[in-house]
PDB file of C-alpha atoms in Angstrom:
ATOM      1  CA  UNK A   1     -99.045  17.529  -1.069  1.00 64.00           C
ATOM      2  CA  UNK A   2     -97.896  20.030   1.596  1.00 73.00           C
ATOM      3  CA  UNK A   3     -96.329  23.355   0.787  1.00 89.00           C
ATOM      4  CA  UNK A   4     -93.032  24.022   1.765  1.00 95.00           C
ATOM      5  CA  UNK A   5     -92.995  27.962   4.018  1.00 96.00           C
ATOM      6  CA  UNK A   6     -89.440  30.214   4.441  1.00 98.00           C
ATOM      7  CA  UNK A   7     -90.801  33.517   5.849  1.00 98.00           C
ATOM      8  CA  UNK A   8     -88.837  36.074   7.036  1.00 99.00           C
ATOM      9  CA  UNK A   9     -88.888  39.960   8.866  1.00 99.00           C
ATOM     10  CA  UNK A  10     -87.106  42.875   8.850  1.00 99.00           C
ATOM     11  CA  UNK A  11     -87.744  45.826   9.565  1.00 99.00           C
ATOM     12  CA  UNK A  12     -86.402  48.852   7.611  1.00 98.00           C
ATOM     13  CA  UNK A  13     -83.493  50.986   9.904  1.00 98.00           C
ATOM     14  CA  UNK A  14     -82.721  54.339   7.926  1.00 97.00           C
ATOM     15  CA  UNK A  15     -82.317  55.090   4.644  1.00 94.00           C
ATOM     16  CA  UNK A  16     -81.987  52.978   1.725  1.00 95.00           C
ATOM     17  CA  UNK A  17     -79.732  54.618  -0.920  1.00 92.00           C
ATOM     18  CA  UNK A  18     -77.724  57.062   1.167  1.00 89.00           C
ATOM     19  CA  UNK A  19     -75.062  58.168  -1.222  1.00 86.00           C
ATOM     20  CA  UNK A  20     -77.720  59.372  -3.755  1.00 84.00           C
ATOM     21  CA  UNK A  21     -79.433  62.624  -4.078  1.00 81.00           C
ATOM     22  CA  UNK A  22     -82.912  62.054  -2.200  1.00 74.00           C
ATOM     23  CA  UNK A  23     -85.905  64.023  -4.450  1.00 69.00           C
ATOM     24  CA  UNK A  24     -88.206  65.451  -1.469  1.00 64.00           C
ATOM     25  CA  UNK A  25     -91.687  64.452  -2.722  1.00 59.00           C
ATOM     26  CA  UNK A  26     -93.908  66.608  -0.463  1.00 59.00           C
ATOM     27  CA  UNK A  27     -96.891  67.168  -2.614  1.00 61.00           C
ATOM     28  CA  UNK A  28     -98.968  69.987  -1.278  1.00 64.00           C
ATOM     29  CA  UNK A  29    -102.602  68.994  -0.326  1.00 69.00           C
ATOM     30  CA  UNK A  30    -105.561  70.444  -2.781  1.00 75.00           C
ATOM     31  CA  UNK A  31    -106.413  71.724   0.602  1.00 81.00           C
ATOM     32  CA  UNK A  32    -109.663  75.124   0.096  1.00 88.00           C
ATOM     33  CA  UNK A  33    -111.872  74.855   2.544  1.00 91.00           C
ATOM     34  CA  UNK A  34    -112.622  75.253   5.262  1.00 90.00           C
ATOM     35  CA  UNK A  35    -113.562  70.878   5.854  1.00 90.00           C
ATOM     36  CA  UNK A  36    -110.434  70.109   3.558  1.00 84.00           C
ATOM     37  CA  UNK A  37    -108.440  71.758   6.980  1.00 85.00           C
ATOM     38  CA  UNK A  38    -109.702  70.287   9.518  1.00 87.00           C
ATOM     39  CA  UNK A  39    -110.788  66.533   8.433  1.00 83.00           C
ATOM     40  CA  UNK A  40    -106.347  66.731   7.544  1.00 78.00           C
ATOM     41  CA  UNK A  41    -105.494  67.900  10.700  1.00 81.00           C
ATOM     42  CA  UNK A  42    -107.330  65.065  12.535  1.00 82.00           C
ATOM     43  CA  UNK A  43    -104.866  62.527  10.937  1.00 81.00           C
ATOM     44  CA  UNK A  44    -102.427  61.113  13.268  1.00 80.00           C
ATOM     45  CA  UNK A  45     -98.374  60.815  12.029  1.00 80.00           C
ATOM     46  CA  UNK A  46     -96.771  58.030  12.302  1.00 81.00           C
ATOM     47  CA  UNK A  47     -94.129  56.952  15.498  1.00 89.00           C
ATOM     48  CA  UNK A  48     -91.940  56.147  13.520  1.00 93.00           C
ATOM     49  CA  UNK A  49     -88.841  57.265  10.414  1.00 93.00           C
ATOM     50  CA  UNK A  50     -89.962  57.649   7.001  1.00 91.00           C
ATOM     51  CA  UNK A  51     -87.315  56.514   5.450  1.00 94.00           C
ATOM     52  CA  UNK A  52     -87.990  56.104   1.867  1.00 92.00           C
ATOM     53  CA  UNK A  53     -90.553  57.973  -0.852  1.00 89.00           C
ATOM     54  CA  UNK A  54     -92.333  56.214  -3.523  1.00 88.00           C
ATOM     55  CA  UNK A  55     -90.301  56.500  -6.156  1.00 90.00           C
ATOM     56  CA  UNK A  56     -87.014  54.719  -3.389  1.00 93.00           C
ATOM     57  CA  UNK A  57     -89.884  52.065  -2.769  1.00 94.00           C
ATOM     58  CA  UNK A  58     -91.121  51.250  -5.349  1.00 94.00           C
ATOM     59  CA  UNK A  59     -87.013  49.944  -6.469  1.00 96.00           C
ATOM     60  CA  UNK A  60     -87.035  48.404  -3.555  1.00 98.00           C
ATOM     61  CA  UNK A  61     -89.907  46.107  -5.193  1.00 98.00           C
ATOM     62  CA  UNK A  62     -88.722  46.531  -8.237  1.00 98.00           C
ATOM     63  CA  UNK A  63     -84.960  45.292  -6.437  1.00 98.00           C
ATOM     64  CA  UNK A  64     -87.123  41.723  -5.343  1.00 99.00           C
ATOM     65  CA  UNK A  65     -89.100  41.550  -8.005  1.00 99.00           C
ATOM     66  CA  UNK A  66     -86.032  41.262 -10.491  1.00 98.00           C
ATOM     67  CA  UNK A  67     -83.213  39.080  -7.543  1.00 98.00           C
ATOM     68  CA  UNK A  68     -86.824  36.516  -7.494  1.00 98.00           C
ATOM     69  CA  UNK A  69     -86.893  36.224 -10.879  1.00 98.00           C
ATOM     70  CA  UNK A  70     -83.095  35.009 -11.117  1.00 97.00           C
ATOM     71  CA  UNK A  71     -83.290  33.008  -8.354  1.00 97.00           C
ATOM     72  CA  UNK A  72     -86.783  31.374  -9.643  1.00 96.00           C
ATOM     73  CA  UNK A  73     -88.123  31.782 -13.309  1.00 93.00           C
ATOM     74  CA  UNK A  74     -91.929  30.576 -13.248  1.00 94.00           C
ATOM     75  CA  UNK A  75     -92.360  31.553  -9.850  1.00 97.00           C
ATOM     76  CA  UNK A  76     -96.024  33.537  -8.756  1.00 98.00           C
ATOM     77  CA  UNK A  77     -95.210  37.421  -7.038  1.00 99.00           C
ATOM     78  CA  UNK A  78     -98.157  38.961  -4.838  1.00 99.00           C
ATOM     79  CA  UNK A  79     -97.056  42.228  -3.599  1.00 98.00           C
ATOM     80  CA  UNK A  80     -98.583  44.085  -1.490  1.00 97.00           C
ATOM     81  CA  UNK A  81     -98.475  48.098  -2.427  1.00 92.00           C
ATOM     82  CA  UNK A  82     -99.562  51.261  -1.070  1.00 83.00           C
ATOM     83  CA  UNK A  83    -102.065  53.569  -2.998  1.00 71.00           C
ATOM     84  CA  UNK A  84     -99.795  54.745  -5.889  1.00 62.00           C
ATOM     85  CA  UNK A  85     -97.406  57.271  -5.485  1.00 67.00           C
ATOM     86  CA  UNK A  86     -98.523  59.725  -8.137  1.00 72.00           C
ATOM     87  CA  UNK A  87     -96.051  57.768 -11.408  1.00 79.00           C
ATOM     88  CA  UNK A  88     -94.781  54.907 -13.539  1.00 87.00           C
ATOM     89  CA  UNK A  89     -94.674  51.761 -11.713  1.00 92.00           C
ATOM     90  CA  UNK A  90     -91.239  50.282 -12.675  1.00 95.00           C
ATOM     91  CA  UNK A  91     -91.891  48.120 -15.748  1.00 96.00           C
ATOM     92  CA  UNK A  92     -90.584  44.895 -14.116  1.00 97.00           C
ATOM     93  CA  UNK A  93     -93.872  45.350 -11.293  1.00 96.00           C
ATOM     94  CA  UNK A  94     -96.055  44.682 -13.933  1.00 96.00           C
ATOM     95  CA  UNK A  95     -94.852  40.969 -15.267  1.00 97.00           C
ATOM     96  CA  UNK A  96     -97.433  38.661 -16.432  1.00 97.00           C
ATOM     97  CA  UNK A  97     -96.794  37.019 -13.030  1.00 98.00           C
ATOM     98  CA  UNK A  98     -95.993  40.083 -10.546  1.00 98.00           C
ATOM     99  CA  UNK A  99     -99.690  40.720  -8.843  1.00 97.00           C
ATOM    100  CA  UNK A 100     -99.585  44.319  -7.271  1.00 96.00           C
ATOM    101  CA  UNK A 101    -102.187  44.488  -4.470  1.00 96.00           C
ATOM    102  CA  UNK A 102    -103.515  46.716  -1.076  1.00 93.00           C
ATOM    103  CA  UNK A 103    -105.278  43.830   0.653  1.00 94.00           C
ATOM    104  CA  UNK A 104    -103.316  40.430  -0.518  1.00 97.00           C
ATOM    105  CA  UNK A 105    -104.814  38.041   2.200  1.00 96.00           C
ATOM    106  CA  UNK A 106    -107.461  36.645   0.490  1.00 96.00           C
ATOM    107  CA  UNK A 107    -105.328  36.045  -2.843  1.00 97.00           C
ATOM    108  CA  UNK A 108    -102.300  35.243  -0.667  1.00 98.00           C
ATOM    109  CA  UNK A 109    -104.916  32.022  -0.045  1.00 97.00           C
ATOM    110  CA  UNK A 110    -105.890  31.283  -3.303  1.00 96.00           C
ATOM    111  CA  UNK A 111    -102.979  31.101  -5.044  1.00 97.00           C
ATOM    112  CA  UNK A 112    -101.152  29.036  -2.380  1.00 96.00           C
ATOM    113  CA  UNK A 113    -102.974  26.017  -3.569  1.00 94.00           C
ATOM    114  CA  UNK A 114    -102.181  26.962  -6.864  1.00 93.00           C
ATOM    115  CA  UNK A 115     -99.168  27.755  -8.042  1.00 94.00           C
ATOM    116  CA  UNK A 116     -95.935  25.300  -8.209  1.00 94.00           C
ATOM    117  CA  UNK A 117     -94.071  27.918  -5.646  1.00 96.00           C
ATOM    118  CA  UNK A 118     -95.735  31.432  -4.734  1.00 98.00           C
ATOM    119  CA  UNK A 119     -93.994  34.210  -2.968  1.00 99.00           C
ATOM    120  CA  UNK A 120     -94.985  37.420  -0.899  1.00 99.00           C
ATOM    121  CA  UNK A 121     -93.491  40.514  -0.754  1.00 99.00           C
ATOM    122  CA  UNK A 122     -94.900  42.958   2.021  1.00 98.00           C
ATOM    123  CA  UNK A 123     -94.123  45.762   3.079  1.00 97.00           C
ATOM    124  CA  UNK A 124     -94.932  48.271   5.998  1.00 96.00           C
ATOM    125  CA  UNK A 125     -92.461  50.902   4.857  1.00 95.00           C
ATOM    126  CA  UNK A 126     -93.581  54.940   5.544  1.00 92.00           C
ATOM    127  CA  UNK A 127     -93.733  56.697   2.826  1.00 88.00           C
ATOM    128  CA  UNK A 128     -95.000  59.538   4.195  1.00 82.00           C
ATOM    129  CA  UNK A 129     -95.787  60.647   7.548  1.00 80.00           C
ATOM    130  CA  UNK A 130    -100.149  60.243   7.654  1.00 80.00           C
ATOM    131  CA  UNK A 131     -98.817  56.438   6.202  1.00 80.00           C
ATOM    132  CA  UNK A 132     -99.373  54.865   9.179  1.00 83.00           C
ATOM    133  CA  UNK A 133     -97.271  52.522   9.031  1.00 92.00           C
ATOM    134  CA  UNK A 134     -94.274  50.653  10.979  1.00 96.00           C
ATOM    135  CA  UNK A 135     -91.155  50.001   8.602  1.00 97.00           C
ATOM    136  CA  UNK A 136     -91.483  46.367   8.646  1.00 98.00           C
ATOM    137  CA  UNK A 137     -91.705  43.171   5.241  1.00 99.00           C
ATOM    138  CA  UNK A 138     -92.755  40.281   5.146  1.00 99.00           C
ATOM    139  CA  UNK A 139     -91.131  37.211   2.880  1.00 99.00           C
ATOM    140  CA  UNK A 140     -93.507  34.624   2.077  1.00 98.00           C
ATOM    141  CA  UNK A 141     -91.882  31.783   0.343  1.00 98.00           C
ATOM    142  CA  UNK A 142     -93.838  28.399  -0.825  1.00 98.00           C
ATOM    143  CA  UNK A 143     -93.401  25.846  -3.101  1.00 97.00           C
ATOM    144  CA  UNK A 144     -94.796  22.355  -3.700  1.00 94.00           C
ATOM    145  CA  UNK A 145     -90.367  21.112  -4.381  1.00 92.00           C
ATOM    146  CA  UNK A 146     -87.987  20.653  -1.260  1.00 92.00           C
ATOM    147  CA  UNK A 147     -87.206  24.308  -0.215  1.00 93.00           C
ATOM    148  CA  UNK A 148     -83.217  23.893   0.512  1.00 93.00           C
ATOM    149  CA  UNK A 149     -82.399  26.064   3.864  1.00 94.00           C
ATOM    150  CA  UNK A 150     -81.992  29.638   3.205  1.00 96.00           C
ATOM    151  CA  UNK A 151     -84.093  29.649  -0.026  1.00 98.00           C
ATOM    152  CA  UNK A 152     -84.785  33.435   0.477  1.00 98.00           C
ATOM    153  CA  UNK A 153     -81.099  34.764   1.276  1.00 98.00           C
ATOM    154  CA  UNK A 154     -80.613  36.452  -2.047  1.00 98.00           C
ATOM    155  CA  UNK A 155     -83.668  38.619  -1.313  1.00 99.00           C
ATOM    156  CA  UNK A 156     -82.829  39.185   2.496  1.00 99.00           C
ATOM    157  CA  UNK A 157     -79.461  40.282   0.928  1.00 99.00           C
ATOM    158  CA  UNK A 158     -80.693  42.736  -1.777  1.00 98.00           C
ATOM    159  CA  UNK A 159     -82.996  43.897   1.804  1.00 99.00           C
ATOM    160  CA  UNK A 160     -79.934  44.311   4.143  1.00 98.00           C
ATOM    161  CA  UNK A 161     -78.244  46.875   1.707  1.00 97.00           C
ATOM    162  CA  UNK A 162     -81.202  48.285   1.696  1.00 97.00           C
ATOM    163  CA  UNK A 163     -80.945  49.064   5.650  1.00 98.00           C
ATOM    164  CA  UNK A 164     -83.219  46.183   6.576  1.00 98.00           C
ATOM    165  CA  UNK A 165     -82.635  45.008   9.627  1.00 98.00           C
TER     166      UNK A 165
END
């Protein structure tokens, strides 16, 4: 049987929570030696703006997972997640059917064969200046069943409310 696939690609274009105060999460790096400072000085800065902090990033992912669970209760979800942000991850991102990975490629290739329905959330939101991400987000929905046109629309709407175009 051939898997049905729907895809979406968007870009975060503004602060996702414009009417809420945002906690500045800049932290002092533990730079203590000349070598520490030298290495840090060689990091490149992203040409893309920082619109989201780690806490807001987790909130966007949490909202997407909640929406996906409503739309497809038995779906398996892969979420690409960067290095942990030094805070608790929302509980729904730790559900049995949600897999958090930094490199999703191999797992996506395996699960697309074995799972009836699979959602991949792959974002590259710039959370700090040295992330070198491009503020893009991609959704891929695979299913053994025929997908209605616009099956991803509830998730796209969720992203659009957060400034993704």
